[in-house]
Each structure stands twice: as C-alpha cells, then as structure tokens.
Backbone as a ProteinNet text record, in pm:
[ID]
protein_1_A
[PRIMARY]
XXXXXXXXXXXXXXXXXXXXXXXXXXXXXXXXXXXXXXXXXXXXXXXXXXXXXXXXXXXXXXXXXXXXXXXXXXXXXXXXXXXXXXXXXXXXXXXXXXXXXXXXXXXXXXXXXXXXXXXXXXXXX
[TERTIARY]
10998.1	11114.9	11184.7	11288.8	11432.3	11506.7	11514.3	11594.4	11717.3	11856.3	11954.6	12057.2	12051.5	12215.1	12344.8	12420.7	12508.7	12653.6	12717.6	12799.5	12956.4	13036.1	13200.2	13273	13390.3	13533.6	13592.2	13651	13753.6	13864.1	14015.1	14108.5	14063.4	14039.6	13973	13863.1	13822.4	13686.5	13572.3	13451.9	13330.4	13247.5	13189.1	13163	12983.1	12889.5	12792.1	12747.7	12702.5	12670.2	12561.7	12493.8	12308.3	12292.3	12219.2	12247.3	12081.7	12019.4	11908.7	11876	11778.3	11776.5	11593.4	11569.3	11443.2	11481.3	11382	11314.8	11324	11442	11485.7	11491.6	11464.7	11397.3	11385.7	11323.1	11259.5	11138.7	11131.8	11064.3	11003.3	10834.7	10784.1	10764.5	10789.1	10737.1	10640.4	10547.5	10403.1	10352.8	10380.8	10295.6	10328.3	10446.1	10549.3	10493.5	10520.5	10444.6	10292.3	10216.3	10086.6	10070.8	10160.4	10148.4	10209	10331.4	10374.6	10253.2	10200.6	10059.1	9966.4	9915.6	9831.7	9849.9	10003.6	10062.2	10000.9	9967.3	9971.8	9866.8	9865.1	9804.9	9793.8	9891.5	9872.9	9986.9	9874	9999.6	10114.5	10198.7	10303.5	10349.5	10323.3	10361.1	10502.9	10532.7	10646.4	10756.9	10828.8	10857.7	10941	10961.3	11046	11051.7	11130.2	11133	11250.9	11313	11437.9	11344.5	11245.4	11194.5	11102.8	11017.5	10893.1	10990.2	11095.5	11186	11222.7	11268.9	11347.7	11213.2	11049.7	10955.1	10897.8	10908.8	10872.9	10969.2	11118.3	11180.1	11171.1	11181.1	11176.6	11015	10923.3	10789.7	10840.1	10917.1	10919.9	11019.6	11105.7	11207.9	11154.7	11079.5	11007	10926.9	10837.6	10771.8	10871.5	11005	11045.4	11101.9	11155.2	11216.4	11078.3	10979.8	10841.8	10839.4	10884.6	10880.9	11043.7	11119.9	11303.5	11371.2	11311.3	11367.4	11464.6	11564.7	11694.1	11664.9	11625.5	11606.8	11748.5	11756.9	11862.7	11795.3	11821.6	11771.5	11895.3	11864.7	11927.2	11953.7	12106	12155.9	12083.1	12048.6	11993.8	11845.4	11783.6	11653.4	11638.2	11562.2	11530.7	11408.1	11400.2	11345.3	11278.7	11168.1	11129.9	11028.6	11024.9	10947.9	10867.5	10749.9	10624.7	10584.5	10621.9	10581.1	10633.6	10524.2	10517.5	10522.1	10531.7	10518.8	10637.4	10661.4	10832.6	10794.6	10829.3	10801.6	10965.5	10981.7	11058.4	11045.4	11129.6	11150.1	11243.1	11236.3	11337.5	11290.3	11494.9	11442	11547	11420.5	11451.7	11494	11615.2	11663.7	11611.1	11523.9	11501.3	11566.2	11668.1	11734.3	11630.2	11597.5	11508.6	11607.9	11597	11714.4	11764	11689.5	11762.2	11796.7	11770.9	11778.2	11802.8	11801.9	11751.4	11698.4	11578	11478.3	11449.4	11464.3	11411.2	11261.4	11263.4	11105.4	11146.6	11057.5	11041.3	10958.7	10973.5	10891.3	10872.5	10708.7	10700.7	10667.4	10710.2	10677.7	10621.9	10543.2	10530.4	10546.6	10599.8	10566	10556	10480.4	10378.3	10397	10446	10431.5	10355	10287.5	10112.3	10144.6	10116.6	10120.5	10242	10333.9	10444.4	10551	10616.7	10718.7	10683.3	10551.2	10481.2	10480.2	10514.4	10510.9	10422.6	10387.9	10305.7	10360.6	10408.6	10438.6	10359	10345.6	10314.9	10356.4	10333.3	10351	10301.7	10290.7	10177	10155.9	10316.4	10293.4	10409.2	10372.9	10436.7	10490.8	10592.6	10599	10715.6
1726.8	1693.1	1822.5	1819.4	1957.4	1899.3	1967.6	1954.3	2039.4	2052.4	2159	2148.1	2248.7	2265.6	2305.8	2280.9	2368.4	2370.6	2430.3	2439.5	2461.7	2415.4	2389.2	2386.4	2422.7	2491.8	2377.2	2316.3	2187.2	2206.6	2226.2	2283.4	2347.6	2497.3	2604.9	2534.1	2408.7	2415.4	2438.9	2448.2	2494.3	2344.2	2264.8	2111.2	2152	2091.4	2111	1962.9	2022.6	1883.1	1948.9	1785.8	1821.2	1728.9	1814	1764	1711.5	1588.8	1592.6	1542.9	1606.9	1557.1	1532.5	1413.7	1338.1	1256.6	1224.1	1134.9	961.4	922.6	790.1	679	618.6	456.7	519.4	637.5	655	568.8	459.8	358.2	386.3	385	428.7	280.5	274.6	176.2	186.3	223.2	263.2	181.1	62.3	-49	-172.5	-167.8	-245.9	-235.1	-33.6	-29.5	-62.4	-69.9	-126.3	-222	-334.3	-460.6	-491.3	-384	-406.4	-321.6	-245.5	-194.5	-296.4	-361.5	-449.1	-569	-616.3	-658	-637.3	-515.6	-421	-490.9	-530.1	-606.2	-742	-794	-911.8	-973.6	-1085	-1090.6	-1205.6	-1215.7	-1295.5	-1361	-1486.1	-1527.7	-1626.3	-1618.2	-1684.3	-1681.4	-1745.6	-1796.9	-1690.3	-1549	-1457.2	-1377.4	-1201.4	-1128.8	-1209	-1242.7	-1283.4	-1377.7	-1488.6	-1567.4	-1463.8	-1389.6	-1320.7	-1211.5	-1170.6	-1074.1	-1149.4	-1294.9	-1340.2	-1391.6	-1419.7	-1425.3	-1302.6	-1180	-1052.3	-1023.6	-1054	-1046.9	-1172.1	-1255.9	-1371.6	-1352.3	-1288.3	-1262.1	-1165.2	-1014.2	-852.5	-909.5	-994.7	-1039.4	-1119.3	-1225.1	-1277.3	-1193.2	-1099.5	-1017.1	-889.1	-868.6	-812.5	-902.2	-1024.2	-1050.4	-1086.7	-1076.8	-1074.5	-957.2	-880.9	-686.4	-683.8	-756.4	-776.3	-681.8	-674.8	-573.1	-617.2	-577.9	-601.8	-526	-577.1	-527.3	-566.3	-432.1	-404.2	-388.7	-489.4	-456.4	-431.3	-329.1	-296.3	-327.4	-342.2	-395.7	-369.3	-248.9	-182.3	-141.4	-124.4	-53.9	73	187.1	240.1	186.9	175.3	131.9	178.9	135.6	212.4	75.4	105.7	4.7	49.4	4.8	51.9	-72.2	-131.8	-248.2	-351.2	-411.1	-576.6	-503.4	-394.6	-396.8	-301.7	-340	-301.3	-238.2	-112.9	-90.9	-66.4	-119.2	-81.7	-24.3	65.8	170.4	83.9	40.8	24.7	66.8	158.6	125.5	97.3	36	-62.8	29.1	-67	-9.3	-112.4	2	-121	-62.5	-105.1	-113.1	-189.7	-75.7	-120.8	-151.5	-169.5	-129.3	8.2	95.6	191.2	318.3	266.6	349.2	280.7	369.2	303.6	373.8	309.2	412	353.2	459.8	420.8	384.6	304.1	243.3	229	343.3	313.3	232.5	95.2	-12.2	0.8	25.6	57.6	-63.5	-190.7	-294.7	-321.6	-359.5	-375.5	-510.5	-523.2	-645.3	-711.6	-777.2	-785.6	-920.5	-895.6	-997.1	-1078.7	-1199	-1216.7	-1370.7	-1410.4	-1557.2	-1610.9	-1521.8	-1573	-1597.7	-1527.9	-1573	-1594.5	-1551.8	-1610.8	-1469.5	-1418.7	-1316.8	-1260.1	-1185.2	-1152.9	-1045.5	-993.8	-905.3	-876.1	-709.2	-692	-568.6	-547	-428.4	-341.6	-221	-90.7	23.2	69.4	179.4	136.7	160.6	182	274.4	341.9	488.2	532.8
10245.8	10167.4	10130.5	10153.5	10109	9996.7	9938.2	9843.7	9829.3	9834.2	9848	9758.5	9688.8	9582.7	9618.4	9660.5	9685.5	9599.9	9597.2	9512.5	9576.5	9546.8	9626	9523.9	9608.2	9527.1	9561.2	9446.7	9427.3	9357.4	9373.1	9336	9217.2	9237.4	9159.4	9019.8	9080.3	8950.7	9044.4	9006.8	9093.6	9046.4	9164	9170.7	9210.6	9179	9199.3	9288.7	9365.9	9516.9	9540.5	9568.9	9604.2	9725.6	9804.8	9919	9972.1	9956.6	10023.1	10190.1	10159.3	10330	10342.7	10276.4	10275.1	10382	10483.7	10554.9	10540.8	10543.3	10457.3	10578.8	10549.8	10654.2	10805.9	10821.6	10966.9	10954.8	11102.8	11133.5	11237.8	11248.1	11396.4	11482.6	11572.1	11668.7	11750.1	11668.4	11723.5	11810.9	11625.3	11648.3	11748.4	11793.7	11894.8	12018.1	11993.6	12122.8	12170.3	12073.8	12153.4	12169.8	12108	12130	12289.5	12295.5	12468.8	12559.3	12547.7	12587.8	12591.9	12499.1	12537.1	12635	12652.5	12784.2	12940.8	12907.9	13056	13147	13253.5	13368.2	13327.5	13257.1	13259.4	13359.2	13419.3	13536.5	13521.4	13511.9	13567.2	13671.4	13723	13813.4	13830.8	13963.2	13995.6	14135.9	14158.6	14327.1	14362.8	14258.4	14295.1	14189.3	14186.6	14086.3	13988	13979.8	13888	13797.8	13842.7	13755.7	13663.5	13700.2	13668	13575.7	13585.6	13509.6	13380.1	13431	13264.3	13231.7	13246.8	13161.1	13130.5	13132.9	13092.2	12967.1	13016.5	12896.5	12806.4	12760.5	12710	12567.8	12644.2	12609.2	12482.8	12549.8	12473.5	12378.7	12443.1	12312.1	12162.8	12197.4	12106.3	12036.4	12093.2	12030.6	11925.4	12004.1	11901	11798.7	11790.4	11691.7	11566.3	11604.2	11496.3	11386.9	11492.1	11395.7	11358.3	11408.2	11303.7	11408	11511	11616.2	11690.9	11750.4	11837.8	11974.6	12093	12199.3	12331.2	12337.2	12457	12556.8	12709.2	12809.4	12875.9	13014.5	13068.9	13177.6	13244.8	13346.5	13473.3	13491.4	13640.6	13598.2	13744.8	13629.4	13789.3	13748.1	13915.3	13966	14095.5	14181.3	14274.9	14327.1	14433.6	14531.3	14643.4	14735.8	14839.9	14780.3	14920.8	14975.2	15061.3	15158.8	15102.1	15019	14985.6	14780.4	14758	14610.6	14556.8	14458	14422.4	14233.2	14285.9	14165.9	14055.7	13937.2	13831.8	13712.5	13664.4	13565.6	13430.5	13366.3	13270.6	13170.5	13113.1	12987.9	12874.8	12782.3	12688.2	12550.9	12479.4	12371.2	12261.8	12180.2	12101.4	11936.9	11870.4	11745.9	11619.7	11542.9	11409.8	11309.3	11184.3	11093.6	11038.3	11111.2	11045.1	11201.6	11328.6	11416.9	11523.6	11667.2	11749.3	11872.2	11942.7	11972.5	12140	12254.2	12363.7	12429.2	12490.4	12521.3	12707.4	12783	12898.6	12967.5	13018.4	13097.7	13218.7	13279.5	13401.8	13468.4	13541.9	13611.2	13765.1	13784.3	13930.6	13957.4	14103.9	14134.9	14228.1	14297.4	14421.7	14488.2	14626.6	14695.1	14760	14762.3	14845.7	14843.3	14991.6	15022.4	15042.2	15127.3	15147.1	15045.3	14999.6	14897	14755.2	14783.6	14605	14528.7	14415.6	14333.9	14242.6	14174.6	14083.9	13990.9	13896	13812.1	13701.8	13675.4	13554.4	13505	13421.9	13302.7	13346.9	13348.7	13430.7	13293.5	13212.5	13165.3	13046.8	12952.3	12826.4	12805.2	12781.7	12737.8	12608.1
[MASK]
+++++++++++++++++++++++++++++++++++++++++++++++++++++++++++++++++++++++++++++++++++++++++++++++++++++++++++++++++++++++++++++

C-alpha cells in the first residue's frame, strides 16, 4: 500500500491532494482457472467440431456465470492439423467486475470412426 501527498497550485492557493494507489478490487481467477483445468481430458463427443465447440462453450459459460464472470469468446482461434487431429488455441476474455483478464484454451480434437469426433481441453493457461 502507497500512500502519496501531493500538493497543487489552484489559481494561486496551494490545494492538498492525496493520491492513493492501494490495490482496490484486483480479482484473481485462480480459482476459475482450475475449475477449467480440471476439465482437461474430458472428452466431448459429437458428429463434428462446430457441435463439440458450442458444448465446450456452453459448459465454460455456465461455469463462468457461477463466479459472476462475463466470458468473451473469440471469433477465430489458431490452428494447426496433424492428420486426423486438429489442434486449437483460443483465447478467452474473461471480464470480472472490476477487470478483465485473458485465459488461453488449448483444444484438441480428434477424428475416429468415420466422421465421429472427440474433443477436449489439453492446457489451461
């Protein structure tokens, strides 16, 4: 905690202003985050990525509105593809009440049995 005095010239009277700069509703999302951590390999299934995407979000959304959280997902995510498994990067904006704080989602998601899908969570960060 700082505490600061400073003192200013206001049409020639001298004004005394205190200026603090305490630590005021910084909110950690520690605890958010381990709850999306404990997510991690759980699998998701479904007849394609678009289904297995709006139940990944649908899940992080509910879970934030528990903690009063406002989660921004994002339009694009990066990408990368090795064969049959597709990996995604997003990341997530998540708005507390007094900030708002980035959360990178590492997803995979796996093709097996013809057209059938599997997704999950890999990395929290």
């Amino acid at each position: 905690m700082r505490l600061e005095v400073e003192f200013e010239l206001v049409k020639g009277k001298t004004r005394e202003k205190s200026t603090s700069n305490i630590r005021k509703g910084r909110e950690s999302i520690s605890a958010f985050k381990e709850e999306l951590r404990s997510m991690t390999f759980e699998p998701f299934y479904g007849e394609n990525i678009k289904s297995i995407v709006t139940r990944i979000t649908s899940k992080i959304q509910s879970l934030a509105e528990d903690y009063g959280y406002d989660i921004e997902f994002p339009k694009k995510a990066e990408m990368e593809i090795d064969g049959n498994i597709y990996y995604f990067n997003y990341t997530l904006k998540v708005k507390t009440r007094t900030s708002t704080k980035k959360i990178i989602l590492q997803v995979q998601y796996i093709m097996y049995e013809e057209e059938n899908w599997v997704g999950m969570i890999t990395d929290v960060k």
